[in-house]
CSV table of C-alpha atoms in Angstrom, one decimal:
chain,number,residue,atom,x,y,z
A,1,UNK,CA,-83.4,82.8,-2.3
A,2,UNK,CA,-85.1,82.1,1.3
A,3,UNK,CA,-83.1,83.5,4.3
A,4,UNK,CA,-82.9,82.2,8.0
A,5,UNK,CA,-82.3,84.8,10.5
A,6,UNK,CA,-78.5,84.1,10.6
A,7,UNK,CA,-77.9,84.8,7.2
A,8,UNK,CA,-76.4,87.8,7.2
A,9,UNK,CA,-74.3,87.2,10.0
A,10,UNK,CA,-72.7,83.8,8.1
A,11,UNK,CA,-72.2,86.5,5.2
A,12,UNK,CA,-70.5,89.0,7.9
A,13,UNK,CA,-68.2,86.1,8.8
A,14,UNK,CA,-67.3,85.0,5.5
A,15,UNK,CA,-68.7,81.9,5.0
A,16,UNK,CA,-68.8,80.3,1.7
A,17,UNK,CA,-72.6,80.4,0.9
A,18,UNK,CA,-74.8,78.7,-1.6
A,19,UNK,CA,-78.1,77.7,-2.5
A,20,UNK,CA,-79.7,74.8,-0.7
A,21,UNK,CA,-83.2,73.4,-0.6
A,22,UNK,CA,-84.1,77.3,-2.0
A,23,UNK,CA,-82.3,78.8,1.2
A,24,UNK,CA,-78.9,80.9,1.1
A,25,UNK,CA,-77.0,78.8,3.2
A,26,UNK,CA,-73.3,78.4,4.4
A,27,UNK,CA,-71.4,75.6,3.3
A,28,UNK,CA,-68.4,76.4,5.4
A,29,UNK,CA,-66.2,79.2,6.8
A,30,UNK,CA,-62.7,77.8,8.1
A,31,UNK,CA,-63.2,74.5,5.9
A,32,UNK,CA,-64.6,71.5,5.4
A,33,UNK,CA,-61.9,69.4,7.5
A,34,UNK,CA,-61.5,72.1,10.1
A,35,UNK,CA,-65.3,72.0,11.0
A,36,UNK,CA,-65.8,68.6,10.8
A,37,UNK,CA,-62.9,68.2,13.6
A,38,UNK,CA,-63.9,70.8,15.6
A,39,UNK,CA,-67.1,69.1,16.2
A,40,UNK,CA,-65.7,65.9,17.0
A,41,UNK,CA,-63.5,67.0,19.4
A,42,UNK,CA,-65.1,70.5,20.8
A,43,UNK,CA,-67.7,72.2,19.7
A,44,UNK,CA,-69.6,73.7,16.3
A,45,UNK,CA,-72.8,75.5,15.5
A,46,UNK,CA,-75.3,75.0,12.7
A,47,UNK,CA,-77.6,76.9,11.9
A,48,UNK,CA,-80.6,74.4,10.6
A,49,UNK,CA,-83.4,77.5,10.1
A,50,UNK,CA,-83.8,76.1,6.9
A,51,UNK,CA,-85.9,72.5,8.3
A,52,UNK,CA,-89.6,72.6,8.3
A,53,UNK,CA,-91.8,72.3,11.2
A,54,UNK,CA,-95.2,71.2,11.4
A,55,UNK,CA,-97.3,71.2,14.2
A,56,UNK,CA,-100.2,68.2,14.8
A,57,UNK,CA,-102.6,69.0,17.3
A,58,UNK,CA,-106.4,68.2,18.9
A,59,UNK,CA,-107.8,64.9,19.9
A,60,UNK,CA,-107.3,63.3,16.6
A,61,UNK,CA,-103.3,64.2,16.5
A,62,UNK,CA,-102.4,60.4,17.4
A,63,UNK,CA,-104.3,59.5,15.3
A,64,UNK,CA,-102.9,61.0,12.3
A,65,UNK,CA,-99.4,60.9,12.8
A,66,UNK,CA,-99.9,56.7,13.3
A,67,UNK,CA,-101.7,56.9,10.4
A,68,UNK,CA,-98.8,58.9,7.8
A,69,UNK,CA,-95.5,57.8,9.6
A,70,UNK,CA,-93.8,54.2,9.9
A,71,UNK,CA,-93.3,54.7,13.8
A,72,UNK,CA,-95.0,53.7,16.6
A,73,UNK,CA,-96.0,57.2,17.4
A,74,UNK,CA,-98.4,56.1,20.3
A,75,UNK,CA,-95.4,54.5,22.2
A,76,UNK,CA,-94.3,58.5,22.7
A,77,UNK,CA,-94.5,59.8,26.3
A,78,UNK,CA,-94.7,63.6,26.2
A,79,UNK,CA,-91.2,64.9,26.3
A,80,UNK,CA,-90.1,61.8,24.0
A,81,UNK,CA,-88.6,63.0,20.3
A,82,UNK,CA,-88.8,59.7,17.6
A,83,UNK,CA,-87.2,59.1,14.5
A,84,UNK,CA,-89.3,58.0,11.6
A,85,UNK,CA,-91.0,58.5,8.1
A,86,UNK,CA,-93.6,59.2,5.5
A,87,UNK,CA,-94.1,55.6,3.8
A,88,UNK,CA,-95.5,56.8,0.2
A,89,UNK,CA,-97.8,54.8,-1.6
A,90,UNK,CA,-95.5,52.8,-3.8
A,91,UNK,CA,-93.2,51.7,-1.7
A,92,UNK,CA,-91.2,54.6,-1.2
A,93,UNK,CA,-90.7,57.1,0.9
A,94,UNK,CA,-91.9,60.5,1.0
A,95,UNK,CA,-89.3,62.2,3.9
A,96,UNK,CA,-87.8,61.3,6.6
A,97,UNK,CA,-88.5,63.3,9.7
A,98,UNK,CA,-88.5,63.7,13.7
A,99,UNK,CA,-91.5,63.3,16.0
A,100,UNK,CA,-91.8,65.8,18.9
A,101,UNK,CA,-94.5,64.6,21.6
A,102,UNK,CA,-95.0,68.2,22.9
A,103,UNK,CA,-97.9,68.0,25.5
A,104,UNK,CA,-101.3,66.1,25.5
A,105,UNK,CA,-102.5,66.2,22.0
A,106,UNK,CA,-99.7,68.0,20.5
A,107,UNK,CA,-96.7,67.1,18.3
A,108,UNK,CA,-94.3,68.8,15.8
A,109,UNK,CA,-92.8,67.3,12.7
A,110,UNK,CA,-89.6,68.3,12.1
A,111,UNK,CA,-89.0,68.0,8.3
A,112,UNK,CA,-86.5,68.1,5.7
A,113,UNK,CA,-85.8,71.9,3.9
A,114,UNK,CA,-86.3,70.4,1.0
A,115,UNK,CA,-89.2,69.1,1.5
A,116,UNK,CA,-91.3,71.3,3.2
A,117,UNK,CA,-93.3,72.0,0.8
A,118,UNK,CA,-93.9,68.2,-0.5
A,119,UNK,CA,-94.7,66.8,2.8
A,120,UNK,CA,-96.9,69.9,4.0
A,121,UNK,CA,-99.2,69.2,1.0
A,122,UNK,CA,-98.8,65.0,1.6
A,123,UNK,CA,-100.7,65.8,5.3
A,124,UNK,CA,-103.0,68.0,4.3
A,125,UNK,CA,-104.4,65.6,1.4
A,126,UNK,CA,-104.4,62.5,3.8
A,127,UNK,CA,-105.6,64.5,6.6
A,128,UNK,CA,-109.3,63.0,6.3
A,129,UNK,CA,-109.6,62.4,10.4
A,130,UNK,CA,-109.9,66.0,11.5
A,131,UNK,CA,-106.5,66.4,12.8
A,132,UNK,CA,-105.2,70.1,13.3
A,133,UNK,CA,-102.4,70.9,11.2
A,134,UNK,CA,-100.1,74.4,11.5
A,135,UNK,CA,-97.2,74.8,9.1
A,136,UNK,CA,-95.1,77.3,11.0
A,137,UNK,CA,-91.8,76.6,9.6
A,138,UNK,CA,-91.1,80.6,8.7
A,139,UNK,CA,-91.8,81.1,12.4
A,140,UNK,CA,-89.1,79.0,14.1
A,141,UNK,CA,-85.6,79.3,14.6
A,142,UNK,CA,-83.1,76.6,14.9
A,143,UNK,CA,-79.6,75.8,15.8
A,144,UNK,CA,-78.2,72.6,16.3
A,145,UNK,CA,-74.9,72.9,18.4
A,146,UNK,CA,-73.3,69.5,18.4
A,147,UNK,CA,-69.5,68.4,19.7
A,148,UNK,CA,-68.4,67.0,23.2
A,149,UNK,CA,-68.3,70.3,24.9
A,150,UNK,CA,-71.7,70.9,23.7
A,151,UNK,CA,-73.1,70.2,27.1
A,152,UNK,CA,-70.8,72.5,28.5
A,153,UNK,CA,-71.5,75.3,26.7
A,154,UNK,CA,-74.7,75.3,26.9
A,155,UNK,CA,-75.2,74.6,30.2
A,156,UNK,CA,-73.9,78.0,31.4
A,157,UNK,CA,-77.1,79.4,29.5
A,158,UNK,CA,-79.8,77.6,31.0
A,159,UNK,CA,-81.3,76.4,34.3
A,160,UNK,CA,-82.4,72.9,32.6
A,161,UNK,CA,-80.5,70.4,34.0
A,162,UNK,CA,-79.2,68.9,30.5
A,163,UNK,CA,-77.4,66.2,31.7
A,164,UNK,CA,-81.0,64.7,32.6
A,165,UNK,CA,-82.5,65.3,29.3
A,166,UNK,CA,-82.0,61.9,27.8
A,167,UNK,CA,-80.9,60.9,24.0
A,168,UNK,CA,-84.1,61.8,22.3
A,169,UNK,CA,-86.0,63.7,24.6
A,170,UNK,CA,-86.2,67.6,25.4
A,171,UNK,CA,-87.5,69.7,27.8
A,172,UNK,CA,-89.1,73.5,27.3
A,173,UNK,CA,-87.3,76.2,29.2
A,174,UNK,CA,-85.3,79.6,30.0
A,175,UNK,CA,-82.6,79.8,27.6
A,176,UNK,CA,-79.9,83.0,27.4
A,177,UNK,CA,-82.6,84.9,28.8
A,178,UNK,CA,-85.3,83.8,26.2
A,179,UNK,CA,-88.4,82.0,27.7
A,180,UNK,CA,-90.1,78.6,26.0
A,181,UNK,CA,-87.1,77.5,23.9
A,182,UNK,CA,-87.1,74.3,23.1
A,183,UNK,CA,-83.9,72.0,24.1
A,184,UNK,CA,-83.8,69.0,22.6
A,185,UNK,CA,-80.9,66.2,22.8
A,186,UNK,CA,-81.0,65.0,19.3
A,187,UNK,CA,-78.9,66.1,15.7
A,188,UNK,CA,-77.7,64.7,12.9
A,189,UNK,CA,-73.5,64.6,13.7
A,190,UNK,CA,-73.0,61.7,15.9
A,191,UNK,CA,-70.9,63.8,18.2
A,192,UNK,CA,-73.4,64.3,21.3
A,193,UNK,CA,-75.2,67.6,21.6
A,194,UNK,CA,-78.2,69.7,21.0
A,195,UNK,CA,-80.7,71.7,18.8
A,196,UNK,CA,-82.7,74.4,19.7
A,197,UNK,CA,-85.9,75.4,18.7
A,198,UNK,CA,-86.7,79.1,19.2
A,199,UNK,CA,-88.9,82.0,17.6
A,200,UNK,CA,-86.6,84.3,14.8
A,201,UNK,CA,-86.8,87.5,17.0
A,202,UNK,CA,-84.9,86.0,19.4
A,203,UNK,CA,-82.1,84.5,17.3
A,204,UNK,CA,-79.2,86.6,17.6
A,205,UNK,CA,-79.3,86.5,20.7
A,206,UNK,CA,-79.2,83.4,21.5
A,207,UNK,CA,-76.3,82.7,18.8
A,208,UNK,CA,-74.1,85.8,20.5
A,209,UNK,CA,-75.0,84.2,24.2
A,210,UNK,CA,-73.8,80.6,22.7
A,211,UNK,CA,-70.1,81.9,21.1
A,212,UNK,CA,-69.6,83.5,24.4
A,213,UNK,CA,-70.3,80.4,26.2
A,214,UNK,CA,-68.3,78.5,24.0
A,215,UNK,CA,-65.4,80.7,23.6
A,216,UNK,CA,-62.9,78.9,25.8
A,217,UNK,CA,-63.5,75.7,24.0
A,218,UNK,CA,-62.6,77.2,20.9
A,219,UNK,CA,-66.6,76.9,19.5
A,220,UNK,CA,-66.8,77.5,15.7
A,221,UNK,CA,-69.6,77.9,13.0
A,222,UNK,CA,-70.2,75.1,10.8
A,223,UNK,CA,-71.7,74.6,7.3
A,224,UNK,CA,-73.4,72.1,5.5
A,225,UNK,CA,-70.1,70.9,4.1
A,226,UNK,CA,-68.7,69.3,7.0
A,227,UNK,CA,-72.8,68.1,8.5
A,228,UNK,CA,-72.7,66.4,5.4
A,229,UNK,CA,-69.4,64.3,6.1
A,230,UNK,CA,-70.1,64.1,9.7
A,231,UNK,CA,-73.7,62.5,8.8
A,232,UNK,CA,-71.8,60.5,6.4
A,233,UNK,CA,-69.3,58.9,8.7
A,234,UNK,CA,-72.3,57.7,11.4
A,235,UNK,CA,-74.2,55.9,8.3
A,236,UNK,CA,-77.0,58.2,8.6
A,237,UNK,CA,-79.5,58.6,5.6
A,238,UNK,CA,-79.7,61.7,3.6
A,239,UNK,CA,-83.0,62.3,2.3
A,240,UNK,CA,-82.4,62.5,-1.7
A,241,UNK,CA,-79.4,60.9,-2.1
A,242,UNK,CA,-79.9,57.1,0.3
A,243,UNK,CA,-83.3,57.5,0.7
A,244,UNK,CA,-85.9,59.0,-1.4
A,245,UNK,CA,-89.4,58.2,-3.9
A,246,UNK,CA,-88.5,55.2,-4.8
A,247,UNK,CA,-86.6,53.4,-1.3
A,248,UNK,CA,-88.4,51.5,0.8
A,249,UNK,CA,-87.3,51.7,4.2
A,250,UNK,CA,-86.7,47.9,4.3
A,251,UNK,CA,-84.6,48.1,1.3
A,252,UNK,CA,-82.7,51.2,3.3
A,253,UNK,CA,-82.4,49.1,6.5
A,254,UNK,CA,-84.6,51.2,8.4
A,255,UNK,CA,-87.0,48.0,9.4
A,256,UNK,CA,-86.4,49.5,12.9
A,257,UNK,CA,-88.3,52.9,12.6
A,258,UNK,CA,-91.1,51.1,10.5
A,259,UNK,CA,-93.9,49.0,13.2
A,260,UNK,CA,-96.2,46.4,12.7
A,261,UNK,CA,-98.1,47.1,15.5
A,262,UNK,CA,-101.8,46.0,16.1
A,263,UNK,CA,-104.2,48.6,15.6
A,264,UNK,CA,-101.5,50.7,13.6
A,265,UNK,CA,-102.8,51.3,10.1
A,266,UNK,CA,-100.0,53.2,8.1
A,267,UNK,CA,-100.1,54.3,4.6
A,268,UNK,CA,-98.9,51.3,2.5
A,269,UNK,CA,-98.2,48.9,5.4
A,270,UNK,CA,-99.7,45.7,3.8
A,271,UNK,CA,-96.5,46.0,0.5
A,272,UNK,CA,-93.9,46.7,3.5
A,273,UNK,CA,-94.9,44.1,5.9
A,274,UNK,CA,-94.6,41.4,3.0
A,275,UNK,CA,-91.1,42.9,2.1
A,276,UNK,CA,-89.6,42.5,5.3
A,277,UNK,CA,-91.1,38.5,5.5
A,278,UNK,CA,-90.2,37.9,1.5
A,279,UNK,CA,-86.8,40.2,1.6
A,280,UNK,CA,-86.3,42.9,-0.9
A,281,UNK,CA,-83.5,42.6,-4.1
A,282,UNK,CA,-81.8,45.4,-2.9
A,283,UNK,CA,-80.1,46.8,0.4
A,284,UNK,CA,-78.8,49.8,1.7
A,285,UNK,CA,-75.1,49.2,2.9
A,286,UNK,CA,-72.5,51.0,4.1
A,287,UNK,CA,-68.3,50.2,2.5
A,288,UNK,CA,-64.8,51.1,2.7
A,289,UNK,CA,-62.2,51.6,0.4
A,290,UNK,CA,-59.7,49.3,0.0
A,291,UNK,CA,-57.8,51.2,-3.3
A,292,UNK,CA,-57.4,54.2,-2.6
A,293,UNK,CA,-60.3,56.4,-4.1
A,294,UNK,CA,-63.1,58.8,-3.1
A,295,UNK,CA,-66.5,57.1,-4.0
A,296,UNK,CA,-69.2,59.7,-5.3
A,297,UNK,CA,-73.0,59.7,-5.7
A,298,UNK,CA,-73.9,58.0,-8.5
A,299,UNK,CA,-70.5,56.2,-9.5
A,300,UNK,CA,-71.5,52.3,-9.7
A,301,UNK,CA,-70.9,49.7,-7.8
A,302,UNK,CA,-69.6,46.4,-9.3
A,303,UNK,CA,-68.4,42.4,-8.5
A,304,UNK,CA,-65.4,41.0,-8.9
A,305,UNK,CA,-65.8,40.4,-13.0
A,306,UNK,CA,-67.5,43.7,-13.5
A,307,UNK,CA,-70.7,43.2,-13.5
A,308,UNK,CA,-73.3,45.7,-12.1
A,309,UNK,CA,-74.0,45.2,-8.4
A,310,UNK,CA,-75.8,48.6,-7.5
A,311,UNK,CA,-75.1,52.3,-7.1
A,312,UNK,CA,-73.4,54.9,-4.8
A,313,UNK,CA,-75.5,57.0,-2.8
A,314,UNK,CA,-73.1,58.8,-0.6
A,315,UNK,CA,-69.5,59.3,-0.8
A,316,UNK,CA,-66.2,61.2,0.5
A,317,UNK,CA,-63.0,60.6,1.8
A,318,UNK,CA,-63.4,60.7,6.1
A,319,UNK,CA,-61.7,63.0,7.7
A,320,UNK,CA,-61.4,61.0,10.8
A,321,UNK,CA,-60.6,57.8,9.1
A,322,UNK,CA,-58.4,59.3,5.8
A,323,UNK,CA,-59.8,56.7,4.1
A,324,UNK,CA,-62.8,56.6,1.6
A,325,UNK,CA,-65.9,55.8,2.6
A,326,UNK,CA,-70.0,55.9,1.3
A,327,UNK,CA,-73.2,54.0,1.2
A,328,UNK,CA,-75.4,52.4,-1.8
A,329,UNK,CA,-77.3,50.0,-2.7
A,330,UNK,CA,-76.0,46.3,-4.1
A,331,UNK,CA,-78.1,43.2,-4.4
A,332,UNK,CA,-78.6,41.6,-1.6
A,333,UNK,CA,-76.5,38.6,-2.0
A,334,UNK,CA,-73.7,41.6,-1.8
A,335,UNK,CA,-74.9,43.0,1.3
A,336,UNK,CA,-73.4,41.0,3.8
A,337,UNK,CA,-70.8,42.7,5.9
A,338,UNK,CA,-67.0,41.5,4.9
A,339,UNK,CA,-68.0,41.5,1.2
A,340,UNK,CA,-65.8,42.7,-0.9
A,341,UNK,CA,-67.1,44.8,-4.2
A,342,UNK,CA,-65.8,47.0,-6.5
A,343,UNK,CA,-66.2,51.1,-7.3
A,344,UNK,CA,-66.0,51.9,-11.0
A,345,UNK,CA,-64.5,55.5,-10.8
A,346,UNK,CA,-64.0,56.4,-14.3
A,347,UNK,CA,-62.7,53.6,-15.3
A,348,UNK,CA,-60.9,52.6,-12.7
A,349,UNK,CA,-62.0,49.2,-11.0
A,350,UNK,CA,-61.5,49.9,-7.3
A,351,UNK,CA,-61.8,47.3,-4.2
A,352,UNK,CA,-64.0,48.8,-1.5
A,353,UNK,CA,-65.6,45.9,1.6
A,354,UNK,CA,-69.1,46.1,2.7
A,355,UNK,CA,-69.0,47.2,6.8
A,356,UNK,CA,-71.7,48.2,9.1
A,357,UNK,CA,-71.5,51.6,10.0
A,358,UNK,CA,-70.7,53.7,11.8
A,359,UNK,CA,-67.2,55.0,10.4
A,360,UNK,CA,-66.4,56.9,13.1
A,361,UNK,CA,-64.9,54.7,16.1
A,362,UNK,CA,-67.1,56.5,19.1
């Protein structure tokens, strides 16, 4: 298995690791619960090593990147960080993945782990306009630290001003003594906070400087348990399980992150601009449980006299809410929020209502 360069420190503290996307990874260390609280109410660590970054550069970077993602990549200032994805030619989508305007004529992709591999071979095979591409995802480090005293942490580490940086923007700067890191106000928690983007050599030291600065508001270390339920709980996709290959981003209700702007040619943009004027027969939706019940991925989703409505994509029991929660897709005459459908879980019929996330109450 891969390694990132906090893996044998997550060992040293006993986390609970396993494989994941071909990385030894933790899954948690205090538990699943315990995590996910901690970063809603204080503060947690992740180490996200494992994600893929590409960088897009030269006179024809714009180009490209309007060319492979669903975006509006030319509405980017530099600074600016965009959500988006890889529209695949069948309607589908390849990955989902974050936009970095770094300076004039340079971008990075940040990518899933899983995918790294996929997606660096789906740019370099429709890179016929001369762009510059560098996969250097072995040669960044990454920590996402996410919670409402996030900001307070880190802020004793760093002359950036982070209360300036702007949801979805970064800035490049001194951090813990380490020069050029970047510090970017995005993640994947809901929770407010940042991730950090920084060269392996320097990763421990960061990480010591940040549980020192976090000490007095009782920071933690987090696994991929409890980012999974906190993801979960703010209705964001999971690349794999609600979105993958065969999802359209209409059909997964991500019609926001996909442009039809003039003069923006994106892979397969004719078959998605006709779904979103016809409609698609699926959508993505997010429900509650009304029975009491944990909905899993995969379990099916049903109407009132049993019939076969869709599938569950996500699932698990909220911490914040105690009640069950997921996403799949139904028909579309299902999707309507205030609809009530049904979870067959082994057997059991139980009542679940169709909601708009998020979950969690901000």
């Amino acid at each position: 298995m891969k390694t990132t360069p906090f893996t044998e420190k997550h060992i040293a503290l006993g986390a609970k690791m396993h494989e994941f996307a071909g990385y030894n990874m933790p899954i948690e260390y205090s538990g699943i619960i315990d995590e996910h609280m901690t970063v809603c109410q204080g503060v947690g660590v992740f180490d996200v090593s494992h994600m893929g970054e590409f960088w897009v550069k030269g006179p024809k970077a714009l180009d490209f990147i309007q060319k492979i993602t669903s975006n509006n990549a030319a509405a980017l200032s530099t600074g600016k960080v965009q959500y988006t994805c890889f529209p695949n030619e069948t309607g589908g989508i390849v990955d989902d993945l974050l936009v970095y305007a770094y300076e004039a004529d340079k971008y990075m992709l940040v990518v899933n782990a899983a995918n790294i591999e996929k997606d660096w071979k789906w740019c370099v095979e429709h890179n016929d306009i001369g762009a510059e591409l560098e996969n250097s995802s072995d040669k960044i480090g990454q920590l996402a630290i996410q919670g409402p005293k996030a900001i307070d942490t880190l802020q004793k580490l760093t002359s950036v001003n982070l209360s300036e940086i702007p949801y979805y923007a970064f800035q490049v700067g001194g951090f813990a003594g380490v020069s050029d890191v970047i510090i970017s106000n995005t993640g994947y928690t809901g929770a407010g906070g940042f991730e950090l983007y920084f060269y392996p050599s320097d990763a421990m030291k960061i990480w010591n400087a940040i549980f020192g600065a976090g000490e007095e508001f009782g920071i933690k270390p987090v696994g991929l348990g409890a980012r999974d339920t906190l993801r979960l709980e703010m209705g964001f996709c999971l690349y794999g399980n609600d979105i993958d290959d065969t999802t359209s981003p209409i059909e997964a209700g991500l019609g926001w992150i996909t442009k039809f702007v003039e003069g923006k040619d994106f892979i397969n943009r004719e078959f998605l601009e006709k779904q979103k004027h016809e409609g698609v027969l699926r959508k993505l939706v997010g429900f509650e449980m009304l029975d009491r019940g944990i909905p899993r991925h995969g379990y099916q989703l049903m109407d009132e006299t049993g019939d076969v409505i869709g599938h569950v994509t996500s699932g698990t029991m909220s911490p914040t809410r105690k009640i069950g929660i997921g996403m799949g897709y139904v028909k579309t005459n299902f999707s309507k929020s205030g609809t009530e459908i049904y979870l067959d879980n082994r057997g059991r019929k139980l009542k679940a209502v169709v909601v708009k996330p998020p979950f969690r109450k901000q």
